Amino acid sequence: MLLAALLGIAIGGVLGLTGAGGGILAVPALVLGLGFSVVTATPVALMAVASAALLGCIDGLRKGLVRYKAGLLMASLGALFAPLGIWVAHQVSNRLLMTLFSLVMLFIALRMYRQAADKSQASPAYLEKNCMLNPATGKLRWNLRCWTTLAAVGSVSGLFTGMLGVGGGFLIVPAFRQFSNITMHGIVATSLMVIALVSGTTVIGTLVHGTRIPVLGWVFIATAVLGMLLGRWAAPHLPARRLQIGFAIVTLVVAMILIIKTNFPGLV
């Protein structure tokens, strides 16, 4: 019970600090820490991430940081593709699913570390990107490039949400940074909105189809919300670059442990 609470606080805290990452660590926390299978851990992780992200989204809306039109576009497509991810998850073995999850974690960890460590790659404010803000209004310019970019990000994040229970923020935040000139505070707040909507609709679907969450899962979910509160409080006081590097290192270590535990169980 105590371990479930501590893991929940940690996952919620990461989500609150970065706008991503909570979901990518939630399933490994449940699998390695509490002994859940991937299929059992997925709805618990989604519920925890959705509840915590909703709290962060409300905070972002209150502060006027959420790009709600972009968020709704990505969330609607994410919700459409999430059931396909759930179907795929039930067609493959736990070992294959866990290996795929670990490889995704490795990719994200290495990419995030390179982004944070390479100070020279910061893009100039004037560089044209797929989704640009109108300086006169402060709103996004909705052209074909912007529509298709956000639609693709939402679809892929929804697929991974259903298949791996990861929330999607690990894709949304880097993609927003790459393809738009929205501020990091706006990116995090919008990411939390998409995570809350996609994860929430996905987990509701699994519950309607008979999935049950164990007591330890509810403890994990409740404490993840507490962790979100702590993370949102601490975020303005911590350097974003160091947070990203620290998260990337933790994700890399967890991914390696999962790969070894899944494919070489005798070594761990």
Tab-separated table of C-alpha atoms in Angstrom:
chain	number	residue	atom	x	y	z
A	1	MET	CA	0.000	0.000	0.000
A	2	LEU	CA	2.779	2.433	0.954
A	3	LEU	CA	4.768	1.560	-2.167
A	4	ALA	CA	1.709	2.178	-4.363
A	5	ALA	CA	1.250	5.586	-2.714
A	6	LEU	CA	4.899	6.573	-3.171
A	7	LEU	CA	4.905	5.482	-6.810
A	8	GLY	CA	1.683	7.412	-7.455
A	9	ILE	CA	3.121	10.610	-5.970
A	10	ALA	CA	6.268	10.225	-8.068
A	11	ILE	CA	4.333	9.691	-11.326
A	12	GLY	CA	1.987	12.606	-10.670
A	13	GLY	CA	4.937	14.806	-9.773
A	14	VAL	CA	6.747	14.057	-13.036
A	15	LEU	CA	3.577	14.773	-15.017
A	16	GLY	CA	3.080	18.080	-13.210
A	17	LEU	CA	6.679	19.173	-13.725
A	18	THR	CA	7.075	18.272	-17.393
A	19	GLY	CA	3.617	17.885	-18.950
A	20	ALA	CA	4.878	14.512	-20.160
A	21	GLY	CA	6.671	11.515	-18.795
A	22	GLY	CA	4.180	10.541	-16.120
A	23	GLY	CA	2.461	8.096	-18.420
A	24	ILE	CA	5.648	6.613	-19.847
A	25	LEU	CA	6.755	5.775	-16.285
A	26	ALA	CA	3.351	4.772	-14.868
A	27	VAL	CA	3.154	1.340	-16.516
A	28	PRO	CA	6.757	0.358	-15.575
A	29	ALA	CA	6.054	1.524	-11.996
A	30	LEU	CA	3.004	-0.720	-11.798
A	31	VAL	CA	4.709	-3.669	-13.517
A	32	LEU	CA	8.041	-3.553	-11.683
A	33	GLY	CA	6.859	-2.087	-8.396
A	34	LEU	CA	3.472	-3.735	-7.878
A	35	GLY	CA	3.702	-6.819	-10.104
A	36	PHE	CA	0.893	-5.934	-12.532
A	37	SER	CA	0.842	-7.284	-16.090
A	38	VAL	CA	0.919	-4.705	-18.892
A	39	VAL	CA	-2.755	-5.282	-19.734
A	40	THR	CA	-3.769	-4.939	-16.059
A	41	ALA	CA	-1.527	-1.921	-15.513
A	42	THR	CA	-2.781	0.001	-18.568
A	43	PRO	CA	-6.230	1.088	-17.245
A	44	VAL	CA	-4.755	1.957	-13.834
A	45	ALA	CA	-2.023	4.049	-15.465
A	46	LEU	CA	-4.543	5.746	-17.749
A	47	MET	CA	-6.890	6.584	-14.873
A	48	ALA	CA	-4.022	7.969	-12.778
A	49	VAL	CA	-2.606	10.009	-15.640
A	50	ALA	CA	-6.044	11.273	-16.741
A	51	SER	CA	-7.021	12.369	-13.217
A	52	ALA	CA	-3.726	14.118	-12.564
A	53	ALA	CA	-3.625	15.713	-16.023
A	54	LEU	CA	-7.175	17.046	-15.610
A	55	LEU	CA	-6.084	18.860	-12.475
A	56	GLY	CA	-3.091	20.358	-14.300
A	57	CYS	CA	-5.282	21.305	-17.269
A	58	ILE	CA	-7.706	23.206	-15.024
A	59	ASP	CA	-4.758	25.120	-13.574
A	60	GLY	CA	-3.556	25.921	-17.121
A	61	LEU	CA	-7.015	27.080	-18.214
A	62	ARG	CA	-7.251	29.332	-15.171
A	63	LYS	CA	-3.939	30.936	-16.137
A	64	GLY	CA	-4.877	31.261	-19.833
A	65	LEU	CA	-2.081	28.967	-21.019
A	66	VAL	CA	-4.070	26.213	-22.767
A	67	ARG	CA	-4.325	26.308	-26.581
A	68	TYR	CA	-7.732	24.687	-26.379
A	69	LYS	CA	-8.485	24.512	-30.145
A	70	ALA	CA	-5.219	22.674	-30.813
A	71	GLY	CA	-5.845	20.530	-27.747
A	72	LEU	CA	-9.364	19.578	-28.856
A	73	LEU	CA	-8.162	18.653	-32.362
A	74	MET	CA	-5.419	16.364	-31.039
A	75	ALA	CA	-7.651	14.911	-28.321
A	76	SER	CA	-10.524	14.090	-30.695
A	77	LEU	CA	-8.222	12.188	-33.073
A	78	GLY	CA	-6.396	10.597	-30.164
A	79	ALA	CA	-9.691	9.326	-28.753
A	80	LEU	CA	-10.545	7.831	-32.172
A	81	PHE	CA	-7.252	5.937	-32.475
A	82	ALA	CA	-6.968	4.803	-28.829
A	83	PRO	CA	-9.446	1.871	-29.232
A	84	LEU	CA	-7.276	0.548	-32.071
A	85	GLY	CA	-4.319	0.604	-29.676
A	86	ILE	CA	-6.327	-1.309	-27.052
A	87	TRP	CA	-7.252	-3.931	-29.640
A	88	VAL	CA	-3.604	-4.349	-30.671
A	89	ALA	CA	-2.556	-4.702	-27.016
A	90	HIS	CA	-4.903	-7.681	-26.577
A	91	GLN	CA	-3.662	-9.422	-29.726
A	92	VAL	CA	0.018	-9.709	-28.795
A	93	SER	CA	1.880	-11.413	-25.972
A	94	ASN	CA	2.819	-9.621	-22.769
A	95	ARG	CA	6.510	-10.137	-23.588
A	96	LEU	CA	6.226	-8.542	-27.033
A	97	LEU	CA	4.171	-5.646	-25.648
A	98	MET	CA	6.679	-5.053	-22.851
A	99	THR	CA	9.611	-5.149	-25.274
A	100	LEU	CA	7.903	-2.643	-27.571
A	101	PHE	CA	7.154	-0.408	-24.608
A	102	SER	CA	10.793	-0.549	-23.492
A	103	LEU	CA	12.062	0.356	-26.957
A	104	VAL	CA	9.703	3.348	-27.100
A	105	MET	CA	11.024	4.434	-23.687
A	106	LEU	CA	14.621	4.151	-24.901
A	107	PHE	CA	13.881	6.255	-27.969
A	108	ILE	CA	12.119	8.960	-25.958
A	109	ALA	CA	14.822	9.017	-23.262
A	110	LEU	CA	17.662	9.420	-25.747
A	111	ARG	CA	15.790	12.077	-27.722
A	112	MET	CA	14.891	14.090	-24.633
A	113	TYR	CA	18.438	13.896	-23.304
A	114	ARG	CA	19.890	15.113	-26.612
A	115	GLN	CA	17.391	17.975	-26.771
A	116	ALA	CA	18.192	19.109	-23.240
A	117	ALA	CA	21.961	18.605	-23.428
A	118	ASP	CA	22.451	20.330	-26.787
A	119	LYS	CA	22.239	24.040	-25.980
A	120	SER	CA	23.010	24.970	-29.575
A	121	GLN	CA	19.775	23.556	-30.989
A	122	ALA	CA	17.451	26.189	-29.593
A	123	SER	CA	15.473	27.540	-32.554
A	124	PRO	CA	15.384	31.287	-33.208
A	125	ALA	CA	12.010	32.888	-32.517
A	126	TYR	CA	11.728	33.996	-36.160
A	127	LEU	CA	12.222	30.491	-37.638
A	128	GLU	CA	9.154	29.440	-39.624
A	129	LYS	CA	7.450	26.326	-38.246
A	130	ASN	CA	4.350	24.327	-39.135
A	131	CYS	CA	2.208	25.987	-36.456
A	132	MET	CA	2.995	29.659	-35.869
A	133	LEU	CA	1.412	32.207	-33.559
A	134	ASN	CA	0.021	35.396	-35.056
A	135	PRO	CA	1.945	38.228	-33.323
A	136	ALA	CA	-1.070	40.537	-33.605
A	137	THR	CA	-3.583	38.200	-31.919
A	138	GLY	CA	-1.390	35.743	-30.030
A	139	LYS	CA	-3.400	32.878	-31.569
A	140	LEU	CA	-2.331	30.045	-33.872
A	141	ARG	CA	-2.508	30.539	-37.634
A	142	TRP	CA	-4.717	27.670	-38.762
A	143	ASN	CA	-3.428	26.607	-42.180
A	144	LEU	CA	-3.206	23.172	-43.825
A	145	ARG	CA	0.293	22.472	-42.464
A	146	CYS	CA	-0.791	23.222	-38.917
A	147	TRP	CA	-3.979	21.158	-39.197
A	148	THR	CA	-2.216	18.085	-40.617
A	149	THR	CA	0.684	18.316	-38.137
A	150	LEU	CA	-1.550	18.456	-35.072
A	151	ALA	CA	-3.852	15.788	-36.498
A	152	ALA	CA	-0.909	13.415	-36.986
A	153	VAL	CA	0.428	14.074	-33.472
A	154	GLY	CA	-3.004	13.440	-31.950
A	155	SER	CA	-3.564	10.223	-33.909
A	156	VAL	CA	-0.197	8.681	-33.023
A	157	SER	CA	-0.432	9.695	-29.360
A	158	GLY	CA	-3.916	8.124	-29.175
A	159	LEU	CA	-2.653	4.868	-30.673
A	160	PHE	CA	0.138	4.634	-28.096
A	161	THR	CA	-2.247	5.641	-25.310
A	162	GLY	CA	-4.505	2.683	-26.008
A	163	MET	CA	-1.735	0.206	-26.726
A	164	LEU	CA	0.699	1.055	-23.939
A	165	GLY	CA	-1.221	3.200	-21.452
A	166	VAL	CA	1.283	6.041	-21.728
A	167	GLY	CA	-0.946	9.121	-21.872
A	168	GLY	CA	0.658	10.540	-25.023
A	169	GLY	CA	2.418	13.523	-23.475
A	170	PHE	CA	5.828	12.076	-24.310
A	171	LEU	CA	4.912	12.610	-27.985
A	172	ILE	CA	2.880	15.802	-27.694
A	173	VAL	CA	5.429	17.909	-25.799
A	174	PRO	CA	8.435	17.218	-28.095
A	175	ALA	CA	6.227	17.572	-31.191
A	176	PHE	CA	4.844	20.914	-30.040
A	177	ARG	CA	8.380	22.129	-29.356
A	178	GLN	CA	9.520	20.958	-32.788
A	179	PHE	CA	6.613	22.204	-34.911
A	180	SER	CA	5.334	25.349	-33.158
A	181	ASN	CA	6.613	28.535	-31.522
A	182	ILE	CA	4.266	28.233	-28.529
A	183	THR	CA	5.927	28.894	-25.166
A	184	MET	CA	6.918	25.918	-23.018
A	185	HIS	CA	4.316	26.849	-20.377
A	186	GLY	CA	1.616	26.789	-23.070
A	187	ILE	CA	2.911	23.478	-24.456
A	188	VAL	CA	2.793	21.796	-21.039
A	189	ALA	CA	-0.706	23.108	-20.263
A	190	THR	CA	-2.075	22.054	-23.674
A	191	SER	CA	-0.401	18.656	-23.406
A	192	LEU	CA	-2.111	18.087	-20.052
A	193	MET	CA	-5.475	18.903	-21.634
A	194	VAL	CA	-4.950	16.352	-24.429
A	195	ILE	CA	-3.702	13.718	-21.969
A	196	ALA	CA	-6.729	14.240	-19.709
A	197	LEU	CA	-9.224	13.929	-22.585
A	198	VAL	CA	-7.630	11.008	-24.455
A	199	SER	CA	-6.675	8.996	-21.369
A	200	GLY	CA	-10.034	9.707	-19.744
A	201	THR	CA	-12.139	8.569	-22.707
A	202	THR	CA	-9.914	5.507	-23.191
A	203	VAL	CA	-10.142	4.346	-19.598
A	204	ILE	CA	-13.910	4.898	-19.536
A	205	GLY	CA	-14.137	2.582	-22.541
A	206	THR	CA	-12.109	-0.134	-20.800
A	207	LEU	CA	-14.218	0.148	-17.623
A	208	VAL	CA	-17.453	-0.096	-19.628
A	209	HIS	CA	-16.157	-3.326	-21.161
A	210	GLY	CA	-15.669	-4.899	-17.736
A	211	THR	CA	-12.146	-3.958	-16.670
A	212	ARG	CA	-11.805	-3.690	-12.888
A	213	ILE	CA	-9.203	-1.658	-10.999
A	214	PRO	CA	-7.774	-3.290	-7.834
A	215	VAL	CA	-7.446	-1.494	-4.496
A	216	LEU	CA	-3.724	-0.880	-4.990
A	217	GLY	CA	-4.584	0.707	-8.313
A	218	TRP	CA	-6.959	3.196	-6.668
A	219	VAL	CA	-4.280	4.107	-4.121
A	220	PHE	CA	-1.884	4.737	-6.987
A	221	ILE	CA	-4.466	6.900	-8.783
A	222	ALA	CA	-5.326	9.025	-5.724
A	223	THR	CA	-1.704	9.722	-4.854
A	224	ALA	CA	-0.871	10.558	-8.485
A	225	VAL	CA	-3.311	13.471	-8.167
A	226	LEU	CA	-1.468	14.596	-5.025
A	227	GLY	CA	1.816	14.314	-6.923
A	228	MET	CA	0.407	16.514	-9.699
A	229	LEU	CA	-0.381	19.240	-7.142
A	230	LEU	CA	3.156	19.078	-5.787
A	231	GLY	CA	4.665	19.053	-9.293
A	232	ARG	CA	2.675	22.068	-10.481
A	233	TRP	CA	3.688	23.949	-7.334
A	234	ALA	CA	7.385	23.108	-7.765
A	235	ALA	CA	7.639	23.582	-11.565
A	236	PRO	CA	8.217	27.372	-11.579
A	237	HIS	CA	11.039	26.998	-9.054
A	238	LEU	CA	13.103	24.372	-10.930
A	239	PRO	CA	15.233	24.738	-14.107
A	240	ALA	CA	13.426	23.052	-17.009
A	241	ARG	CA	16.615	21.828	-18.692
A	242	ARG	CA	17.846	19.951	-15.614
A	243	LEU	CA	14.396	18.463	-15.105
A	244	GLN	CA	14.398	17.162	-18.668
A	245	ILE	CA	17.875	15.647	-18.336
A	246	GLY	CA	16.970	14.023	-15.018
A	247	PHE	CA	13.764	12.593	-16.428
A	248	ALA	CA	15.591	11.272	-19.511
A	249	ILE	CA	18.156	9.463	-17.352
A	250	VAL	CA	15.480	7.890	-15.126
A	251	THR	CA	13.500	6.785	-18.201
A	252	LEU	CA	16.628	5.277	-19.771
A	253	VAL	CA	17.420	3.264	-16.636
A	254	VAL	CA	13.841	2.015	-16.285
A	255	ALA	CA	13.745	1.016	-19.955
A	256	MET	CA	16.942	-1.017	-19.618
A	257	ILE	CA	15.607	-2.773	-16.508
A	258	LEU	CA	12.366	-3.616	-18.320
A	259	ILE	CA	14.205	-5.037	-21.341
A	260	ILE	CA	16.384	-7.238	-19.139
A	261	LYS	CA	13.481	-8.336	-16.901
A	262	THR	CA	11.287	-9.160	-19.892
A	263	ASN	CA	13.809	-11.000	-22.043
A	264	PHE	CA	16.330	-12.231	-19.450
A	265	PRO	CA	14.255	-12.733	-16.269
A	266	GLY	CA	16.993	-14.727	-14.525
A	267	LEU	CA	19.302	-11.702	-14.413
A	268	VAL	CA	16.955	-9.434	-12.409
